[in-house]
PDB file of C-alpha atoms in Angstrom:
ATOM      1  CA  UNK A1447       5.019 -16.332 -13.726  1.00 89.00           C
ATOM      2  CA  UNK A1448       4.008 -12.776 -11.845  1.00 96.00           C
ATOM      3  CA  UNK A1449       0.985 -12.310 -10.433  1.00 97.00           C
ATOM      4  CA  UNK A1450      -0.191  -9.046  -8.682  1.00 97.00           C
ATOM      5  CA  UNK A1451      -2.818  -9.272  -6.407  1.00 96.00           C
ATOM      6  CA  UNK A1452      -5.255  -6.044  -4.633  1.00 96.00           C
ATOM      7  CA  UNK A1453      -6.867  -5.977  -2.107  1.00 96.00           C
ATOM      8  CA  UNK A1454      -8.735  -3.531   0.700  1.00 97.00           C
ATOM      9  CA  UNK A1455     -11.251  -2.606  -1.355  1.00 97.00           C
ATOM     10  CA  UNK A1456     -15.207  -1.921   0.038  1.00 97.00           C
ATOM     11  CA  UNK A1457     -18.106  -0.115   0.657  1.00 98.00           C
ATOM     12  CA  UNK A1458     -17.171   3.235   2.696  1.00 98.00           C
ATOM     13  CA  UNK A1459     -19.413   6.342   3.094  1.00 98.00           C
ATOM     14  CA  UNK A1460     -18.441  10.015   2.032  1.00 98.00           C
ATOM     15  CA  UNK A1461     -15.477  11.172   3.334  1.00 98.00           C
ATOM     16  CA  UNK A1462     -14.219   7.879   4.381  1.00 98.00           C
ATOM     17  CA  UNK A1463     -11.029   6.177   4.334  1.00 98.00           C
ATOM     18  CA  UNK A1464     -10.105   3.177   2.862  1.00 98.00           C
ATOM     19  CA  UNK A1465      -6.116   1.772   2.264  1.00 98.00           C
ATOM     20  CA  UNK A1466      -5.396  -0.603  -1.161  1.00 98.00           C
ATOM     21  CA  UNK A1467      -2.916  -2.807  -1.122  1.00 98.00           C
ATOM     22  CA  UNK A1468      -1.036  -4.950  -4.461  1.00 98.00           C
ATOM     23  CA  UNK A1469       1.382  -7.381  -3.853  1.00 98.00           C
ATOM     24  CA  UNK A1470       3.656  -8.623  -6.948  1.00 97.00           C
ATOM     25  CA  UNK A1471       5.072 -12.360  -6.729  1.00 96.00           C
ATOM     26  CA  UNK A1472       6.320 -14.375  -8.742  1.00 95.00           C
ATOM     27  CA  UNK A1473       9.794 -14.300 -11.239  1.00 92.00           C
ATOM     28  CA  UNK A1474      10.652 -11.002 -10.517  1.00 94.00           C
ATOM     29  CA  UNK A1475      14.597  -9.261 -10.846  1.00 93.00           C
ATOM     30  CA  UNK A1476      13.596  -5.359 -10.150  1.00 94.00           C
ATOM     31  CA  UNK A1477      10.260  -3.746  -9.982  1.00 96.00           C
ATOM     32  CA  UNK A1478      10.150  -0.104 -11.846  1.00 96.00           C
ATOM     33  CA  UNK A1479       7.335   2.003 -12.179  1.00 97.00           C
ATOM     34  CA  UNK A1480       4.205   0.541  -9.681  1.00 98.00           C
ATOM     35  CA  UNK A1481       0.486   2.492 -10.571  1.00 98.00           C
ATOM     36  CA  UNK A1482      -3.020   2.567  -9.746  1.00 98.00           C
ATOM     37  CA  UNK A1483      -5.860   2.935 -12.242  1.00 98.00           C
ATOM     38  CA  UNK A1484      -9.822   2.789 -11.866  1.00 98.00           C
ATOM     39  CA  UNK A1485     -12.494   2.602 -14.082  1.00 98.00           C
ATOM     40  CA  UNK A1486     -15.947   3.318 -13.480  1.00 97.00           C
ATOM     41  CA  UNK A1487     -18.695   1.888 -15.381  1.00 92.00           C
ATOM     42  CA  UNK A1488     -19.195   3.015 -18.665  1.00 95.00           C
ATOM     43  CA  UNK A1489     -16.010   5.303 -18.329  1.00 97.00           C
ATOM     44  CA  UNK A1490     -12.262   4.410 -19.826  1.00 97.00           C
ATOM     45  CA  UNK A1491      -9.748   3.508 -17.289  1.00 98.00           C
ATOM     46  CA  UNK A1492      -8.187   6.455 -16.251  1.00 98.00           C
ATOM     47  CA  UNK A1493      -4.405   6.683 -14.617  1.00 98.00           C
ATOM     48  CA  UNK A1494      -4.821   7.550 -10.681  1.00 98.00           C
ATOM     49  CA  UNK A1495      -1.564   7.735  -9.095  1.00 98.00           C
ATOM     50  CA  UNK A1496       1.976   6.358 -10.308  1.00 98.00           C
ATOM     51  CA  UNK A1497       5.224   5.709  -7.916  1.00 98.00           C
ATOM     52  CA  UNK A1498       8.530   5.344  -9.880  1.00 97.00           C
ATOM     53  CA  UNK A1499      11.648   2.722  -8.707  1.00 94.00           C
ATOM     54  CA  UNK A1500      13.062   5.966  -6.863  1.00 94.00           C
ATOM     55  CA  UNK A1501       9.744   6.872  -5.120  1.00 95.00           C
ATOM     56  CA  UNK A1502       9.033   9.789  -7.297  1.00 98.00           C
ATOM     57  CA  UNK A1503       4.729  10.146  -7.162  1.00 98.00           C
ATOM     58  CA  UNK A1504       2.173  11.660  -9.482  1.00 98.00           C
ATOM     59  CA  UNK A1505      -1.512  12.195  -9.417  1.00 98.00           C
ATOM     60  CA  UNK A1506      -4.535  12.436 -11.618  1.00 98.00           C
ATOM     61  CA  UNK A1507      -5.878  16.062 -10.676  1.00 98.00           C
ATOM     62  CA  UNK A1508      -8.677  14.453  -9.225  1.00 97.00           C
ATOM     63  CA  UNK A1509      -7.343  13.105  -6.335  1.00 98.00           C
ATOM     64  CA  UNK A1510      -4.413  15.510  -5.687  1.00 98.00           C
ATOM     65  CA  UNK A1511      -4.476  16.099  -1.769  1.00 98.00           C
ATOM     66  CA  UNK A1512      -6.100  12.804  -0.977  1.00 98.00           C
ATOM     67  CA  UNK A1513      -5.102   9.920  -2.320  1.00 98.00           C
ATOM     68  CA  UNK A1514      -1.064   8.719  -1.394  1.00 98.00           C
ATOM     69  CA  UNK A1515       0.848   6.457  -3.015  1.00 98.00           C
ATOM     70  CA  UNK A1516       3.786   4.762  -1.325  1.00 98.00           C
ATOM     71  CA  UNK A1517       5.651   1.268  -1.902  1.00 97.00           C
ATOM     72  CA  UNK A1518       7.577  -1.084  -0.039  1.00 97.00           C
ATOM     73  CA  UNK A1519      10.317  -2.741  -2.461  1.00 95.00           C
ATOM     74  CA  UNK A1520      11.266  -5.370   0.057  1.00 95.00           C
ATOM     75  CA  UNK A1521       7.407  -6.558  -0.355  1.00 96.00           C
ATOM     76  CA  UNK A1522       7.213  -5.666  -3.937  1.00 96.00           C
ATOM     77  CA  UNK A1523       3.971  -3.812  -2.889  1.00 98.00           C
ATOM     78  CA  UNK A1524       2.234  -0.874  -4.109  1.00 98.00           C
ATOM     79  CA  UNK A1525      -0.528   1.060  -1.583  1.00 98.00           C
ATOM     80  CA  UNK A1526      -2.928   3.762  -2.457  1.00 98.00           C
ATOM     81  CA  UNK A1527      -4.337   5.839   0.830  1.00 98.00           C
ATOM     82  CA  UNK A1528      -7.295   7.075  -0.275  1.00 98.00           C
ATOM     83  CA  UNK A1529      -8.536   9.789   2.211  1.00 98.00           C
ATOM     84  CA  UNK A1530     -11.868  12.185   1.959  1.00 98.00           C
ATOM     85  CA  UNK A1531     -13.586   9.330  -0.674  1.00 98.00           C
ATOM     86  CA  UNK A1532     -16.160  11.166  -2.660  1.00 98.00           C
ATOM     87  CA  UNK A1533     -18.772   9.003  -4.959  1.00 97.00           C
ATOM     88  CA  UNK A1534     -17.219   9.694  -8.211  1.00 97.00           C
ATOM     89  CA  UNK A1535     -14.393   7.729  -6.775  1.00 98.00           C
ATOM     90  CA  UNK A1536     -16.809   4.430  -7.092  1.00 98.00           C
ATOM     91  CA  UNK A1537     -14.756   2.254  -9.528  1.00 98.00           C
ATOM     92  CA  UNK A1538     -12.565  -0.748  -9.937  1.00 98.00           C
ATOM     93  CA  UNK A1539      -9.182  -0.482  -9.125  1.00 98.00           C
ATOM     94  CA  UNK A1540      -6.272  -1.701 -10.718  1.00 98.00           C
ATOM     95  CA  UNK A1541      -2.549  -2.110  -9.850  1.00 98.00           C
ATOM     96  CA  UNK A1542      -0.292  -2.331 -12.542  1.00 98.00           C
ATOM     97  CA  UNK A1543       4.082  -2.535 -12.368  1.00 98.00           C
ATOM     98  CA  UNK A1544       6.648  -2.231 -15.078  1.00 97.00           C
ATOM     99  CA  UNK A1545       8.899  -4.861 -13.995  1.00 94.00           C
ATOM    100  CA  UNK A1546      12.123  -7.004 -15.205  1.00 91.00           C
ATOM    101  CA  UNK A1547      11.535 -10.995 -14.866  1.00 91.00           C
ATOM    102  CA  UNK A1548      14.836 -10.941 -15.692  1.00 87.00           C
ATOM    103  CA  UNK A1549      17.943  -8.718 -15.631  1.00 84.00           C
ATOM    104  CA  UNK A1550      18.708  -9.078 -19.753  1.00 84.00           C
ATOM    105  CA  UNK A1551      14.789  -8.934 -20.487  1.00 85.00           C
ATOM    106  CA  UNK A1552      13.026  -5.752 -21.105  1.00 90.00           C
ATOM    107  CA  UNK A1553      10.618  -4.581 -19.106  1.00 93.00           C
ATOM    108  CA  UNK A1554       6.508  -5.096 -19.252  1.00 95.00           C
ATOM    109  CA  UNK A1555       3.429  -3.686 -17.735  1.00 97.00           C
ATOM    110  CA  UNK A1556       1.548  -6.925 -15.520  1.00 97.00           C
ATOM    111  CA  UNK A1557      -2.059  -5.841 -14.180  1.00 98.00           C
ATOM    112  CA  UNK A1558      -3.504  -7.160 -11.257  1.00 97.00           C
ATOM    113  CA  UNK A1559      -7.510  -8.096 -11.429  1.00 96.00           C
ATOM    114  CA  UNK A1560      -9.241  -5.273  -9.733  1.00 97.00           C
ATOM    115  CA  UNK A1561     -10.870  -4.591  -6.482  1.00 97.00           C
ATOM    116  CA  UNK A1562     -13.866  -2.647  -6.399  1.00 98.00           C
ATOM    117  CA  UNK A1563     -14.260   0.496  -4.591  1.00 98.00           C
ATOM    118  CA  UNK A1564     -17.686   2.012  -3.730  1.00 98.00           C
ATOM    119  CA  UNK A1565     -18.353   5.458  -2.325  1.00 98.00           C
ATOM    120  CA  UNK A1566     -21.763   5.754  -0.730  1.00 97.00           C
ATOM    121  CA  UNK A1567     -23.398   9.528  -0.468  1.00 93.00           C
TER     122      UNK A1567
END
């Protein structure tokens, strides 16, 4: 079984800081792609920021210049720094990784349960 757990999530004013973390355990051979995602109420879940096995990153527009991705694959866990938080980043966050369970098994996506972020003005 895998399991990937968040965590840091909170209330933090405008312009605030705050660090998630999402740690993958479980039957794992080799972690690939590791992203973040959010949804806000009444909105779809929308891709944030992705990290590839290599370290490659990419960002949604909207947090370009504030938000960093980074991984530790000793850990097998993802982080998103989230600087200069505005409201519209309120939302639940979600890690997901591509990973192998197995080195002759394909690869799938596991999601971890969410940790809510709120951005006060």
């Amino acid at each position: 079984q895998v399991q990937l757990v968040e965590s840091g999530g909170g209330l933090v004013q405008a312009g605030g800081s705050l660090r998630l973390s999402c740690a993958a355990s479980g039957s794992i051979f080799r972690i690939n792609a590791m992203y973040w995602y959010r949804q806000a109420p009444g909105k779809q879940r929308e891709l944030v920021a992705v990290i590839t096995g290599d370290g490659s990153t990419d960002y949604a527009d909207s947090v370009k210049g504030r938000f960093t991705i980074s991984r530790d694959n000793a850990e097998n866990t993802v982080y998103l720094q989230m600087n200069g938080l505005k409201p519209e980043d309120t939302a639940v966050y979600y890690c997901k990784a591509n990973l192998h369970v197995k080195e002759w098994r394909n690869p799938r996506d596991y999601w971890g349960q969410g940790t809510q972020v709120t951005v006060s003005s």
